[in-house]
PDB file of C-alpha atoms in Angstrom:
ATOM      1  CA  MET A   1       0.013   0.007  -0.005  1.00 64.00           C
ATOM      2  CA  ILE A   2       2.804   2.511   0.867  1.00 74.00           C
ATOM      3  CA  VAL A   3       4.747   1.496  -2.248  1.00 75.00           C
ATOM      4  CA  LEU A   4       1.457   2.072  -4.446  1.00 71.00           C
ATOM      5  CA  ALA A   5       1.138   5.596  -2.656  1.00 76.00           C
ATOM      6  CA  ALA A   6       4.592   6.466  -3.344  1.00 83.00           C
ATOM      7  CA  LYS A   7       4.516   5.464  -6.949  1.00 83.00           C
ATOM      8  CA  ARG A   8       1.213   7.554  -7.331  1.00 81.00           C
ATOM      9  CA  LEU A   9       2.839  10.490  -5.704  1.00 85.00           C
ATOM     10  CA  LEU A  10       5.858  10.410  -7.838  1.00 90.00           C
ATOM     11  CA  ALA A  11       3.788  10.186 -10.903  1.00 88.00           C
ATOM     12  CA  MET A  12       1.645  13.173  -9.645  1.00 88.00           C
ATOM     13  CA  LEU A  13       4.972  15.208  -9.044  1.00 91.00           C
ATOM     14  CA  LEU A  14       6.369  14.332 -12.472  1.00 93.00           C
ATOM     15  CA  ILE A  15       3.214  15.435 -14.124  1.00 92.00           C
ATOM     16  CA  MET A  16       3.301  18.737 -12.295  1.00 93.00           C
ATOM     17  CA  LEU A  17       6.919  19.173 -13.289  1.00 94.00           C
ATOM     18  CA  VAL A  18       6.304  18.485 -16.965  1.00 95.00           C
ATOM     19  CA  VAL A  19       3.311  20.757 -17.113  1.00 94.00           C
ATOM     20  CA  SER A  20       5.066  23.584 -15.324  1.00 95.00           C
ATOM     21  CA  PHE A  21       8.006  23.425 -17.895  1.00 96.00           C
ATOM     22  CA  ILE A  22       5.575  23.509 -20.762  1.00 95.00           C
ATOM     23  CA  LEU A  23       3.735  26.367 -19.160  1.00 95.00           C
ATOM     24  CA  PHE A  24       6.853  28.370 -18.404  1.00 95.00           C
ATOM     25  CA  SER A  25       8.135  27.853 -22.099  1.00 95.00           C
ATOM     26  CA  LEU A  26       4.920  28.920 -23.495  1.00 93.00           C
ATOM     27  CA  PHE A  27       4.422  32.173 -21.624  1.00 93.00           C
ATOM     28  CA  GLU A  28       7.972  33.284 -20.627  1.00 92.00           C
ATOM     29  CA  SER A  29      10.279  32.043 -23.255  1.00 90.00           C
ATOM     30  CA  ASP A  30       9.881  35.259 -25.248  1.00 91.00           C
ATOM     31  CA  LYS A  31      11.289  37.847 -22.763  1.00 91.00           C
ATOM     32  CA  MET A  32      10.469  40.889 -24.852  1.00 93.00           C
ATOM     33  CA  ALA A  33       6.783  39.805 -24.926  1.00 91.00           C
ATOM     34  CA  VAL A  34       6.707  39.486 -21.255  1.00 93.00           C
ATOM     35  CA  ALA A  35       8.164  43.010 -20.884  1.00 94.00           C
ATOM     36  CA  GLY A  36       5.537  44.305 -23.359  1.00 92.00           C
ATOM     37  CA  LYS A  37       2.732  42.703 -21.402  1.00 90.00           C
ATOM     38  CA  VAL A  38       3.922  44.171 -18.073  1.00 91.00           C
ATOM     39  CA  LEU A  39       4.950  47.686 -19.245  1.00 92.00           C
ATOM     40  CA  GLY A  40       2.275  47.944 -21.846  1.00 89.00           C
ATOM     41  CA  PRO A  41       2.328  48.213 -25.705  1.00 87.00           C
ATOM     42  CA  TYR A  42       3.566  51.735 -25.881  1.00 89.00           C
ATOM     43  CA  SER A  43       6.852  51.126 -23.769  1.00 91.00           C
ATOM     44  CA  SER A  44       9.995  51.555 -25.627  1.00 92.00           C
ATOM     45  CA  VAL A  45      12.607  48.929 -26.200  1.00 92.00           C
ATOM     46  CA  GLU A  46      15.005  50.615 -23.767  1.00 94.00           C
ATOM     47  CA  GLN A  47      12.334  50.521 -21.158  1.00 94.00           C
ATOM     48  CA  ARG A  48      11.747  46.830 -21.743  1.00 94.00           C
ATOM     49  CA  GLU A  49      15.399  45.888 -21.712  1.00 94.00           C
ATOM     50  CA  LEU A  50      15.872  47.675 -18.415  1.00 95.00           C
ATOM     51  CA  TRP A  51      12.814  45.842 -16.958  1.00 94.00           C
ATOM     52  CA  LEU A  52      14.226  42.586 -18.103  1.00 94.00           C
ATOM     53  CA  ASP A  53      17.516  43.329 -16.500  1.00 93.00           C
ATOM     54  CA  GLN A  54      16.129  44.443 -13.142  1.00 92.00           C
ATOM     55  CA  ASN A  55      13.853  41.401 -12.924  1.00 91.00           C
ATOM     56  CA  GLY A  56      16.400  38.738 -13.729  1.00 90.00           C
ATOM     57  CA  TYR A  57      15.059  37.822 -17.201  1.00 92.00           C
ATOM     58  CA  ASN A  58      18.410  38.149 -18.864  1.00 91.00           C
ATOM     59  CA  SER A  59      19.583  35.039 -16.911  1.00 92.00           C
ATOM     60  CA  PRO A  60      19.653  31.657 -18.759  1.00 93.00           C
ATOM     61  CA  PHE A  61      16.376  30.043 -19.515  1.00 93.00           C
ATOM     62  CA  PHE A  62      16.826  27.087 -17.193  1.00 93.00           C
ATOM     63  CA  THR A  63      17.918  29.321 -14.382  1.00 94.00           C
ATOM     64  CA  ARG A  64      14.793  31.395 -14.692  1.00 95.00           C
ATOM     65  CA  TYR A  65      12.705  28.238 -14.735  1.00 95.00           C
ATOM     66  CA  THR A  66      14.163  26.917 -11.560  1.00 95.00           C
ATOM     67  CA  ASN A  67      13.651  30.149  -9.856  1.00 94.00           C
ATOM     68  CA  TRP A  68      10.032  30.316 -11.056  1.00 95.00           C
ATOM     69  CA  VAL A  69       9.395  26.836  -9.624  1.00 95.00           C
ATOM     70  CA  GLY A  70      10.994  27.780  -6.417  1.00 95.00           C
ATOM     71  CA  SER A  71       8.943  30.957  -6.071  1.00 94.00           C
ATOM     72  CA  ALA A  72       5.794  29.054  -7.056  1.00 93.00           C
ATOM     73  CA  LEU A  73       6.440  26.445  -4.340  1.00 92.00           C
ATOM     74  CA  HIS A  74       6.428  29.430  -1.801  1.00 91.00           C
ATOM     75  CA  GLY A  75       3.215  30.731  -3.259  1.00 90.00           C
ATOM     76  CA  ASP A  76       4.890  33.472  -5.078  1.00 93.00           C
ATOM     77  CA  PHE A  77       3.599  33.990  -8.696  1.00 93.00           C
ATOM     78  CA  GLY A  78       4.357  37.562  -9.016  1.00 92.00           C
ATOM     79  CA  ASP A  79       1.951  40.481  -9.166  1.00 93.00           C
ATOM     80  CA  SER A  80      -1.215  40.465 -11.333  1.00 95.00           C
ATOM     81  CA  LEU A  81      -0.923  43.030 -14.477  1.00 92.00           C
ATOM     82  CA  GLN A  82      -4.627  43.589 -14.276  1.00 92.00           C
ATOM     83  CA  TYR A  83      -5.359  43.937 -10.554  1.00 92.00           C
ATOM     84  CA  LYS A  84      -1.901  45.303  -9.520  1.00 90.00           C
ATOM     85  CA  ALA A  85      -1.922  42.831  -6.534  1.00 94.00           C
ATOM     86  CA  PRO A  86      -0.042  39.637  -5.630  1.00 95.00           C
ATOM     87  CA  VAL A  87      -1.351  36.819  -7.607  1.00 96.00           C
ATOM     88  CA  SER A  88      -1.529  34.547  -4.544  1.00 94.00           C
ATOM     89  CA  GLU A  89      -3.848  36.816  -2.722  1.00 94.00           C
ATOM     90  CA  LEU A  90      -6.252  36.846  -5.591  1.00 95.00           C
ATOM     91  CA  LEU A  91      -6.026  33.179  -5.901  1.00 94.00           C
ATOM     92  CA  VAL A  92      -6.812  32.467  -2.229  1.00 94.00           C
ATOM     93  CA  ASP A  93      -9.721  34.656  -2.328  1.00 93.00           C
ATOM     94  CA  ARG A  94     -11.158  33.264  -5.538  1.00 93.00           C
ATOM     95  CA  LEU A  95     -10.362  29.619  -4.542  1.00 93.00           C
ATOM     96  CA  LYS A  96     -12.301  30.369  -1.104  1.00 93.00           C
ATOM     97  CA  ASN A  97     -15.390  31.404  -3.153  1.00 92.00           C
ATOM     98  CA  THR A  98     -15.003  28.417  -5.388  1.00 92.00           C
ATOM     99  CA  GLY A  99     -14.555  26.105  -2.407  1.00 92.00           C
ATOM    100  CA  ILE A 100     -17.900  27.403  -0.963  1.00 93.00           C
ATOM    101  CA  LEU A 101     -19.714  26.715  -4.255  1.00 93.00           C
ATOM    102  CA  THR A 102     -18.235  23.335  -4.542  1.00 93.00           C
ATOM    103  CA  LEU A 103     -18.931  22.346  -1.002  1.00 94.00           C
ATOM    104  CA  VAL A 104     -22.608  23.075  -1.300  1.00 95.00           C
ATOM    105  CA  PHE A 105     -22.694  21.272  -4.694  1.00 95.00           C
ATOM    106  CA  PHE A 106     -21.261  18.078  -3.213  1.00 94.00           C
ATOM    107  CA  ILE A 107     -23.504  18.241  -0.145  1.00 95.00           C
ATOM    108  CA  ILE A 108     -26.511  18.095  -2.541  1.00 96.00           C
ATOM    109  CA  LEU A 109     -25.133  15.951  -5.183  1.00 95.00           C
ATOM    110  CA  ILE A 110     -23.738  12.999  -3.133  1.00 94.00           C
ATOM    111  CA  PRO A 111     -26.965  11.999  -1.275  1.00 94.00           C
ATOM    112  CA  LEU A 112     -29.089  12.657  -4.267  1.00 95.00           C
ATOM    113  CA  SER A 113     -27.229  10.823  -6.940  1.00 95.00           C
ATOM    114  CA  LEU A 114     -26.351   7.981  -4.656  1.00 93.00           C
ATOM    115  CA  THR A 115     -30.000   7.480  -3.576  1.00 94.00           C
ATOM    116  CA  LEU A 116     -31.415   7.520  -6.944  1.00 95.00           C
ATOM    117  CA  GLY A 117     -28.741   5.286  -8.382  1.00 94.00           C
ATOM    118  CA  VAL A 118     -29.234   2.671  -5.708  1.00 92.00           C
ATOM    119  CA  LEU A 119     -32.989   2.868  -6.197  1.00 92.00           C
ATOM    120  CA  ALA A 120     -32.570   2.169  -9.890  1.00 94.00           C
ATOM    121  CA  GLY A 121     -30.062  -0.489  -9.491  1.00 92.00           C
ATOM    122  CA  MET A 122     -32.129  -2.480  -6.868  1.00 88.00           C
ATOM    123  CA  LYS A 123     -34.842  -3.345  -9.336  1.00 85.00           C
ATOM    124  CA  GLU A 124     -33.089  -3.310 -12.796  1.00 87.00           C
ATOM    125  CA  GLY A 125     -35.538  -3.004 -15.790  1.00 88.00           C
ATOM    126  CA  SER A 126     -38.472  -1.756 -13.531  1.00 91.00           C
ATOM    127  CA  PHE A 127     -40.396   1.418 -14.220  1.00 93.00           C
ATOM    128  CA  GLN A 128     -38.587   2.923 -11.181  1.00 93.00           C
ATOM    129  CA  ASP A 129     -35.106   2.142 -12.790  1.00 94.00           C
ATOM    130  CA  ARG A 130     -36.301   3.269 -16.304  1.00 94.00           C
ATOM    131  CA  ALA A 131     -37.732   6.531 -15.039  1.00 95.00           C
ATOM    132  CA  ILE A 132     -34.485   7.520 -13.105  1.00 95.00           C
ATOM    133  CA  SER A 133     -32.235   6.475 -16.127  1.00 94.00           C
ATOM    134  CA  VAL A 134     -34.240   8.702 -18.540  1.00 95.00           C
ATOM    135  CA  VAL A 135     -34.137  11.638 -16.220  1.00 95.00           C
ATOM    136  CA  SER A 136     -30.441  11.130 -15.606  1.00 94.00           C
ATOM    137  CA  VAL A 137     -29.641  10.908 -19.373  1.00 94.00           C
ATOM    138  CA  LEU A 138     -31.845  13.864 -20.121  1.00 94.00           C
ATOM    139  CA  THR A 139     -30.227  16.101 -17.609  1.00 93.00           C
ATOM    140  CA  THR A 140     -26.589  15.174 -18.500  1.00 91.00           C
ATOM    141  CA  SER A 141     -27.269  15.748 -22.117  1.00 92.00           C
ATOM    142  CA  VAL A 142     -28.160  19.364 -21.757  1.00 92.00           C
ATOM    143  CA  PRO A 143     -24.858  21.650 -21.425  1.00 91.00           C
ATOM    144  CA  GLU A 144     -24.602  23.851 -18.335  1.00 91.00           C
ATOM    145  CA  PHE A 145     -25.127  27.194 -20.255  1.00 91.00           C
ATOM    146  CA  ALA A 146     -28.342  25.953 -21.700  1.00 95.00           C
ATOM    147  CA  THR A 147     -29.531  24.870 -18.173  1.00 95.00           C
ATOM    148  CA  ALA A 148     -28.364  28.227 -16.728  1.00 95.00           C
ATOM    149  CA  THR A 149     -30.247  30.170 -19.269  1.00 95.00           C
ATOM    150  CA  PHE A 150     -33.543  28.165 -18.798  1.00 96.00           C
ATOM    151  CA  LEU A 151     -33.328  28.402 -14.934  1.00 96.00           C
ATOM    152  CA  THR A 152     -32.619  32.082 -15.226  1.00 96.00           C
ATOM    153  CA  GLY A 153     -35.590  32.773 -17.474  1.00 95.00           C
ATOM    154  CA  LEU A 154     -37.770  30.596 -15.146  1.00 96.00           C
ATOM    155  CA  PHE A 155     -36.692  31.730 -11.611  1.00 96.00           C
ATOM    156  CA  VAL A 156     -35.543  35.321 -12.339  1.00 96.00           C
ATOM    157  CA  TYR A 157     -37.626  36.942 -15.165  1.00 94.00           C
ATOM    158  CA  THR A 158     -40.868  34.724 -14.959  1.00 95.00           C
ATOM    159  CA  TRP A 159     -41.356  34.012 -11.260  1.00 95.00           C
ATOM    160  CA  HIS A 160     -39.093  36.738  -9.835  1.00 93.00           C
ATOM    161  CA  LEU A 161     -37.783  34.342  -7.145  1.00 94.00           C
ATOM    162  CA  LEU A 162     -33.964  34.528  -7.308  1.00 94.00           C
ATOM    163  CA  PRO A 163     -31.238  36.973  -8.304  1.00 94.00           C
ATOM    164  CA  GLY A 164     -29.999  36.701 -11.945  1.00 91.00           C
ATOM    165  CA  THR A 165     -26.280  37.264 -10.891  1.00 92.00           C
ATOM    166  CA  SER A 166     -24.143  35.852  -7.936  1.00 93.00           C
ATOM    167  CA  SER A 167     -21.404  38.617  -7.802  1.00 90.00           C
ATOM    168  CA  MET A 168     -22.158  38.817  -3.964  1.00 88.00           C
ATOM    169  CA  THR A 169     -21.698  42.750  -4.356  1.00 82.00           C
ATOM    170  CA  ASN A 170     -23.814  43.422  -1.022  1.00 82.00           C
ATOM    171  CA  GLY A 171     -21.826  40.576   0.794  1.00 82.00           C
ATOM    172  CA  PHE A 172     -22.322  36.866   0.813  1.00 86.00           C
ATOM    173  CA  SER A 173     -25.627  35.717   0.073  1.00 90.00           C
ATOM    174  CA  TRP A 174     -26.844  31.987   0.229  1.00 92.00           C
ATOM    175  CA  LYS A 175     -29.872  33.135  -2.264  1.00 93.00           C
ATOM    176  CA  GLU A 176     -27.213  34.027  -4.900  1.00 94.00           C
ATOM    177  CA  LEU A 177     -25.720  30.527  -4.644  1.00 94.00           C
ATOM    178  CA  ILE A 178     -28.982  28.623  -5.424  1.00 95.00           C
ATOM    179  CA  LEU A 179     -28.898  29.104  -9.161  1.00 96.00           C
ATOM    180  CA  PRO A 180     -25.268  28.290  -9.852  1.00 95.00           C
ATOM    181  CA  VAL A 181     -25.550  25.213  -7.563  1.00 96.00           C
ATOM    182  CA  MET A 182     -28.728  24.075  -9.126  1.00 96.00           C
ATOM    183  CA  VAL A 183     -27.040  24.151 -12.620  1.00 95.00           C
ATOM    184  CA  LEU A 184     -24.128  22.128 -11.490  1.00 94.00           C
ATOM    185  CA  VAL A 185     -26.338  19.519  -9.633  1.00 95.00           C
ATOM    186  CA  ILE A 186     -28.705  19.198 -12.633  1.00 94.00           C
ATOM    187  CA  TYR A 187     -25.898  18.714 -15.049  1.00 91.00           C
ATOM    188  CA  ASP A 188     -23.811  16.223 -13.004  1.00 91.00           C
ATOM    189  CA  PHE A 189     -26.182  14.119 -10.877  1.00 92.00           C
ATOM    190  CA  GLY A 190     -27.367  12.148 -13.845  1.00 93.00           C
ATOM    191  CA  TYR A 191     -23.729  10.884 -14.454  1.00 92.00           C
ATOM    192  CA  VAL A 192     -23.175   9.883 -11.041  1.00 93.00           C
ATOM    193  CA  THR A 193     -26.623   8.290 -10.575  1.00 95.00           C
ATOM    194  CA  ARG A 194     -25.988   6.170 -13.744  1.00 94.00           C
ATOM    195  CA  MET A 195     -22.569   5.005 -12.504  1.00 92.00           C
ATOM    196  CA  THR A 196     -24.103   4.098  -9.032  1.00 93.00           C
ATOM    197  CA  ARG A 197     -26.983   2.291 -10.827  1.00 94.00           C
ATOM    198  CA  ALA A 198     -24.729   0.139 -12.830  1.00 92.00           C
ATOM    199  CA  SER A 199     -22.718  -0.770  -9.928  1.00 91.00           C
ATOM    200  CA  MET A 200     -25.757  -1.567  -7.898  1.00 92.00           C
ATOM    201  CA  ALA A 201     -27.120  -3.570 -10.605  1.00 91.00           C
ATOM    202  CA  GLU A 202     -24.007  -5.591 -10.906  1.00 90.00           C
ATOM    203  CA  VAL A 203     -23.832  -6.272  -7.208  1.00 89.00           C
ATOM    204  CA  MET A 204     -27.612  -7.389  -7.069  1.00 88.00           C
ATOM    205  CA  THR A 205     -26.916 -10.087  -9.536  1.00 86.00           C
ATOM    206  CA  SER A 206     -23.699 -11.433  -7.699  1.00 86.00           C
ATOM    207  CA  GLN A 207     -23.739 -14.932  -6.044  1.00 87.00           C
ATOM    208  CA  TYR A 208     -23.429 -13.752  -2.444  1.00 84.00           C
ATOM    209  CA  ILE A 209     -26.523 -11.574  -2.878  1.00 85.00           C
ATOM    210  CA  ARG A 210     -28.561 -14.368  -4.351  1.00 84.00           C
ATOM    211  CA  THR A 211     -27.284 -16.728  -1.332  1.00 86.00           C
ATOM    212  CA  ALA A 212     -28.427 -14.077   1.172  1.00 85.00           C
ATOM    213  CA  VAL A 213     -31.823 -13.796  -0.353  1.00 81.00           C
ATOM    214  CA  LEU A 214     -32.339 -17.701  -0.638  1.00 83.00           C
ATOM    215  CA  LYS A 215     -31.242 -18.045   2.997  1.00 84.00           C
ATOM    216  CA  GLY A 216     -34.371 -15.950   3.802  1.00 84.00           C
ATOM    217  CA  LEU A 217     -32.581 -12.804   5.038  1.00 84.00           C
ATOM    218  CA  PRO A 218     -34.860  -9.681   5.154  1.00 86.00           C
ATOM    219  CA  TYR A 219     -34.486  -7.868   1.852  1.00 81.00           C
ATOM    220  CA  LYS A 220     -33.629  -4.521   3.577  1.00 83.00           C
ATOM    221  CA  ARG A 221     -30.875  -6.235   5.572  1.00 85.00           C
ATOM    222  CA  VAL A 222     -29.423  -7.763   2.338  1.00 84.00           C
ATOM    223  CA  ILE A 223     -29.431  -4.301   0.627  1.00 83.00           C
ATOM    224  CA  MET A 224     -28.046  -2.299   3.473  1.00 81.00           C
ATOM    225  CA  ARG A 225     -25.531  -4.730   4.924  1.00 80.00           C
ATOM    226  CA  HIS A 226     -24.216  -6.636   1.820  1.00 80.00           C
ATOM    227  CA  ALA A 227     -25.092  -4.905  -1.357  1.00 83.00           C
ATOM    228  CA  LEU A 228     -24.788  -1.202  -0.573  1.00 83.00           C
ATOM    229  CA  ARG A 229     -21.161  -1.505   0.905  1.00 78.00           C
ATOM    230  CA  ASN A 230     -19.881  -2.980  -2.239  1.00 82.00           C
ATOM    231  CA  ALA A 231     -21.934  -1.045  -4.697  1.00 84.00           C
ATOM    232  CA  LEU A 232     -20.676   2.284  -3.513  1.00 83.00           C
ATOM    233  CA  ILE A 233     -16.981   1.452  -4.110  1.00 82.00           C
ATOM    234  CA  ALA A 234     -17.184   2.532  -7.839  1.00 81.00           C
ATOM    235  CA  PRO A 235     -19.193   5.644  -7.182  1.00 87.00           C
ATOM    236  CA  PHE A 236     -16.525   6.888  -4.685  1.00 85.00           C
ATOM    237  CA  THR A 237     -14.076   7.171  -7.569  1.00 82.00           C
ATOM    238  CA  VAL A 238     -16.646   8.757  -9.743  1.00 83.00           C
ATOM    239  CA  ILE A 239     -17.420  11.308  -7.221  1.00 87.00           C
ATOM    240  CA  VAL A 240     -13.854  12.063  -6.395  1.00 86.00           C
ATOM    241  CA  LEU A 241     -13.072  12.537 -10.146  1.00 80.00           C
ATOM    242  CA  GLN A 242     -15.831  15.069 -10.452  1.00 82.00           C
ATOM    243  CA  LEU A 243     -13.373  17.664  -9.224  1.00 82.00           C
ATOM    244  CA  ASN A 244     -11.676  17.428 -12.802  1.00 77.00           C
ATOM    245  CA  TRP A 245     -15.005  18.037 -14.476  1.00 77.00           C
ATOM    246  CA  LEU A 246     -15.800  20.857 -12.001  1.00 79.00           C
ATOM    247  CA  LEU A 247     -12.568  22.648 -13.266  1.00 75.00           C
ATOM    248  CA  SER A 248     -14.363  23.188 -16.712  1.00 71.00           C
ATOM    249  CA  GLY A 249     -17.969  23.220 -15.461  1.00 75.00           C
ATOM    250  CA  LEU A 250     -17.363  25.969 -12.837  1.00 84.00           C
ATOM    251  CA  VAL A 251     -15.844  28.244 -15.510  1.00 89.00           C
ATOM    252  CA  VAL A 252     -19.127  28.187 -17.465  1.00 91.00           C
ATOM    253  CA  VAL A 253     -21.236  28.644 -14.388  1.00 94.00           C
ATOM    254  CA  GLU A 254     -19.256  31.230 -12.707  1.00 94.00           C
ATOM    255  CA  VAL A 255     -18.931  33.524 -15.738  1.00 94.00           C
ATOM    256  CA  PHE A 256     -22.572  33.171 -16.684  1.00 95.00           C
ATOM    257  CA  PHE A 257     -23.544  34.083 -13.076  1.00 96.00           C
ATOM    258  CA  ALA A 258     -20.621  36.521 -12.633  1.00 94.00           C
ATOM    259  CA  TYR A 259     -19.510  34.630  -9.469  1.00 95.00           C
ATOM    260  CA  LYS A 260     -16.054  35.694  -8.416  1.00 93.00           C
ATOM    261  CA  GLY A 261     -14.460  32.368  -8.269  1.00 93.00           C
ATOM    262  CA  PHE A 262     -11.590  30.594  -9.708  1.00 93.00           C
ATOM    263  CA  GLY A 263     -13.239  29.984 -13.020  1.00 92.00           C
ATOM    264  CA  TYR A 264     -14.072  33.604 -13.398  1.00 94.00           C
ATOM    265  CA  LEU A 265     -10.651  34.646 -12.506  1.00 94.00           C
ATOM    266  CA  LEU A 266      -9.163  32.344 -15.211  1.00 93.00           C
ATOM    267  CA  VAL A 267     -11.381  33.480 -17.910  1.00 94.00           C
ATOM    268  CA  ASP A 268     -10.733  37.267 -16.943  1.00 94.00           C
ATOM    269  CA  ALA A 269      -6.906  36.819 -16.907  1.00 94.00           C
ATOM    270  CA  ALA A 270      -6.971  35.029 -20.419  1.00 93.00           C
ATOM    271  CA  LEU A 271      -9.158  37.845 -21.872  1.00 93.00           C
ATOM    272  CA  PHE A 272      -6.757  40.503 -20.392  1.00 92.00           C
ATOM    273  CA  GLY A 273      -3.511  38.620 -20.996  1.00 91.00           C
ATOM    274  CA  ASP A 274      -2.593  38.596 -17.470  1.00 94.00           C
ATOM    275  CA  ILE A 275       0.169  35.825 -17.845  1.00 94.00           C
ATOM    276  CA  TYR A 276       1.316  35.494 -14.191  1.00 95.00           C
ATOM    277  CA  VAL A 277      -2.508  34.907 -13.057  1.00 96.00           C
ATOM    278  CA  ILE A 278      -2.855  32.458 -15.976  1.00 95.00           C
ATOM    279  CA  GLU A 279       0.207  30.613 -14.973  1.00 95.00           C
ATOM    280  CA  ALA A 280      -0.982  30.229 -11.238  1.00 95.00           C
ATOM    281  CA  CYS A 281      -4.538  29.145 -12.292  1.00 94.00           C
ATOM    282  CA  VAL A 282      -3.232  26.513 -14.682  1.00 93.00           C
ATOM    283  CA  MET A 283      -0.831  25.120 -12.080  1.00 94.00           C
ATOM    284  CA  VAL A 284      -3.671  24.984  -9.584  1.00 93.00           C
ATOM    285  CA  ALA A 285      -5.940  23.454 -11.968  1.00 91.00           C
ATOM    286  CA  VAL A 286      -3.472  20.561 -12.863  1.00 92.00           C
ATOM    287  CA  PHE A 287      -2.756  20.135  -9.213  1.00 92.00           C
ATOM    288  CA  VAL A 288      -6.531  19.485  -8.498  1.00 90.00           C
ATOM    289  CA  ALA A 289      -6.629  17.161 -11.356  1.00 88.00           C
ATOM    290  CA  VAL A 290      -3.681  14.963 -10.310  1.00 90.00           C
ATOM    291  CA  PHE A 291      -4.446  15.221  -6.792  1.00 89.00           C
ATOM    292  CA  SER A 292      -7.996  14.030  -7.388  1.00 88.00           C
ATOM    293  CA  GLN A 293      -6.735  11.058  -9.298  1.00 85.00           C
ATOM    294  CA  PHE A 294      -4.184  10.245  -6.640  1.00 86.00           C
ATOM    295  CA  ILE A 295      -6.869  10.353  -3.833  1.00 86.00           C
ATOM    296  CA  SER A 296      -9.200   8.268  -6.229  1.00 83.00           C
ATOM    297  CA  ASP A 297      -6.586   5.504  -6.863  1.00 80.00           C
ATOM    298  CA  ILE A 298      -5.619   5.304  -3.086  1.00 81.00           C
ATOM    299  CA  GLY A 299      -9.316   5.428  -1.883  1.00 79.00           C
ATOM    300  CA  TYR A 300     -10.352   2.779  -4.263  1.00 76.00           C
ATOM    301  CA  THR A 301      -7.486   0.576  -3.223  1.00 76.00           C
ATOM    302  CA  LEU A 302      -8.468   0.856   0.333  1.00 74.00           C
ATOM    303  CA  LEU A 303     -12.058   0.119  -0.218  1.00 71.00           C
ATOM    304  CA  ASN A 304     -11.563  -2.801  -2.395  1.00 68.00           C
ATOM    305  CA  PRO A 305      -9.834  -5.640  -0.834  1.00 61.00           C
ATOM    306  CA  ARG A 306      -9.435  -7.588  -4.194  1.00 61.00           C
ATOM    307  CA  ILE A 307      -7.225  -4.858  -5.444  1.00 57.00           C
ATOM    308  CA  ARG A 308      -5.359  -4.373  -2.131  1.00 53.00           C
ATOM    309  CA  PHE A 309      -4.282  -7.975  -1.931  1.00 47.00           C
ATOM    310  CA  SER A 310      -3.935  -8.849  -5.461  1.00 49.00           C
TER     311      SER A 310
END
């Protein structure tokens, strides 16, 4: 188990290192372009060369790369060109907002999707199963921006129940979280539900479940004590890996509702050409992706003895 964790961790670090090198090469190999971004398009060549000399850009490429990696490990990504503030401060503030949105999303998604998936898988082929499966496929087929548009038209312009934006200009408001969370849950619960349903249906046809039923054990006890524990192993992996999907889904939702989170910051930086913010956001996104994969692999190994002892 320790060896497996060490291998996964090493692979995670290697991926981070490769991505960081590619990222740095793309954005900072052209020194004059970087100086132009920082000083503005109307700066002279002399001004740019002076700035490059003062900020260590005349050092060899690999020296600059190692210095950049060292600074990034200490949380120093430089100052934002757009906001004139340390990138780390912007990132922490926006990640906190995205963390709140993500937490509420998971609090609703996990019990909803697992319950519906288990109910569908318990009676494979029944009306209950087909109804849940149709709804799951339907909601997952509609992209986030279409769902957001429909819900905004319904709850904001037709019923006048919810605010149309979630910019939190007057302080934090739970009411402004409802629509973004609703869009994320509607799009994603169908996928997790179908994965849970497939896992539950497979467990229900296994020999030990049939044996338990034939022995006369109460059906509820068979489900709760025997089927459910094994059926939820695969959905655990799926739920953890939803963090990867959230990186893209949150961009759409946060921009649509003007929610000041990580996704909104990334899009804003890309439109403005704020290279230091883009670099920081990409590294955070890659870290979340590889770390969620790491947690998924280790968690699945711990939950499934057949893998652990094979």
